């Protein structure tokens, strides 16, 4: 294991600690990045992905771990931000020994970092990781875990959408609004249910025919369109990107008919200038990392012994956080994404400072 720690190098961008882990026999190559433990142990998932180069893997983990610090801070958790990547094709190299070797490296950090699922890792993988470390969330219910985190992710997105509806139309409901859901995966499915229950009309799309069959069966009242382009140019009030990142770019924003964007997908803004483009077009964008924090709230609850109702209560507060961010954005004349960052930084500074009050 090769370990280095730096707080001000250009690569590490203010991270507390970046750990390279290698186990030749199993083929494990992982990087664990801890951006901040100001609010508590760093929590963030493990992405298992066939990066082209080590530099690409490092760049991703540094970026993602910083994002987790902001997300966890705004979710009201006593947790800092971290993330891990395992470099390789999970289809080819993921094995029990590799995951357990990874678990031992997580354990070696002695609780500075808690892991969870991300792209390429699943609940069953976390159950294996958990056989080597206590510092893991996202396990199956049978193993004391929170199970599928998309349940509260969707609930949190719905709460963020209610807050955006209140900000835009004066009432915290989607009743009578038309919502376009792009991506009927784990989150999109649950979200569609919440929207229908609330009285919204839903138009949806997915590239997967099974997902479309599911929605036709479960919610025949949902209109299905051919693709995301058809969805965003249709007569919708709210656009909910629930597929991949980069949903809002230089082509999609000018074409968008919706006046509100709230969705589960991570990294929806293709580049930083998109915030301004949205604002110039009068489109209200609720930052993705604020509204999709229900998943991390769900798995974080495992640390105290999972209780679904407690976690759901916390995810419901995404309504208040989104509302506060939108209010702050108006008051300070900045896009909601900037207001969200400011609120997260304020909490990290104000609550983090309390550690300087020594108790013994
Ligand atoms: N699951 C969680 O708890 C969670 C938490 C936070 C953020 N997110 C993010 O939310 C998004 C959805 O997560 P998920 O767990 O539902 O993933 P998923 O893989 O279950 O679902 C994604 C769906 O999007 C569809 N899709 C892919 N490309 C598409 C396209 N071009 N147009 C339309 N549909 C397309 C897929 O077919 C799939 O049905 C992801 O960006 C994920 O990173 C998920």
XYZ file of C-alpha atoms in Angstrom, residues 177-184 188 192 195-196 200-206 212 215 221-228 230-240:
40
model
C -48.372 19.974 -13.269
C -46.856 17.950 -16.057
C -43.544 16.318 -15.142
C -41.127 14.734 -17.630
C -39.105 11.858 -16.173
C -36.082 10.784 -18.221
C -34.828 7.426 -16.949
C -37.197 4.886 -15.405
C -37.248 7.076 -11.748
C -43.101 8.332 -10.913
C -45.754 12.123 -8.694
C -48.849 10.172 -9.657
C -49.203 15.231 -11.377
C -49.413 14.069 -14.958
C -46.244 12.282 -16.042
C -44.530 11.850 -19.381
C -41.547 9.503 -19.386
C -38.833 7.973 -21.502
C -36.088 5.360 -21.194
C -41.035 1.150 -20.674
C -44.370 1.845 -16.690
C -51.821 6.902 -17.395
C -48.140 7.859 -17.977
C -47.409 9.069 -21.520
C -44.328 7.475 -23.043
C -42.218 9.339 -25.606
C -39.422 8.086 -27.854
C -36.437 9.819 -26.296
C -35.208 12.597 -24.017
C -38.940 14.498 -27.413
C -39.507 14.698 -23.651
C -37.796 18.045 -23.068
C -39.438 19.690 -26.091
C -42.901 18.514 -25.061
C -45.252 20.654 -23.002
C -43.847 19.966 -19.520
C -43.648 22.147 -16.408
C -40.885 20.155 -14.682
C -37.994 18.158 -16.130
C -36.645 15.352 -13.936
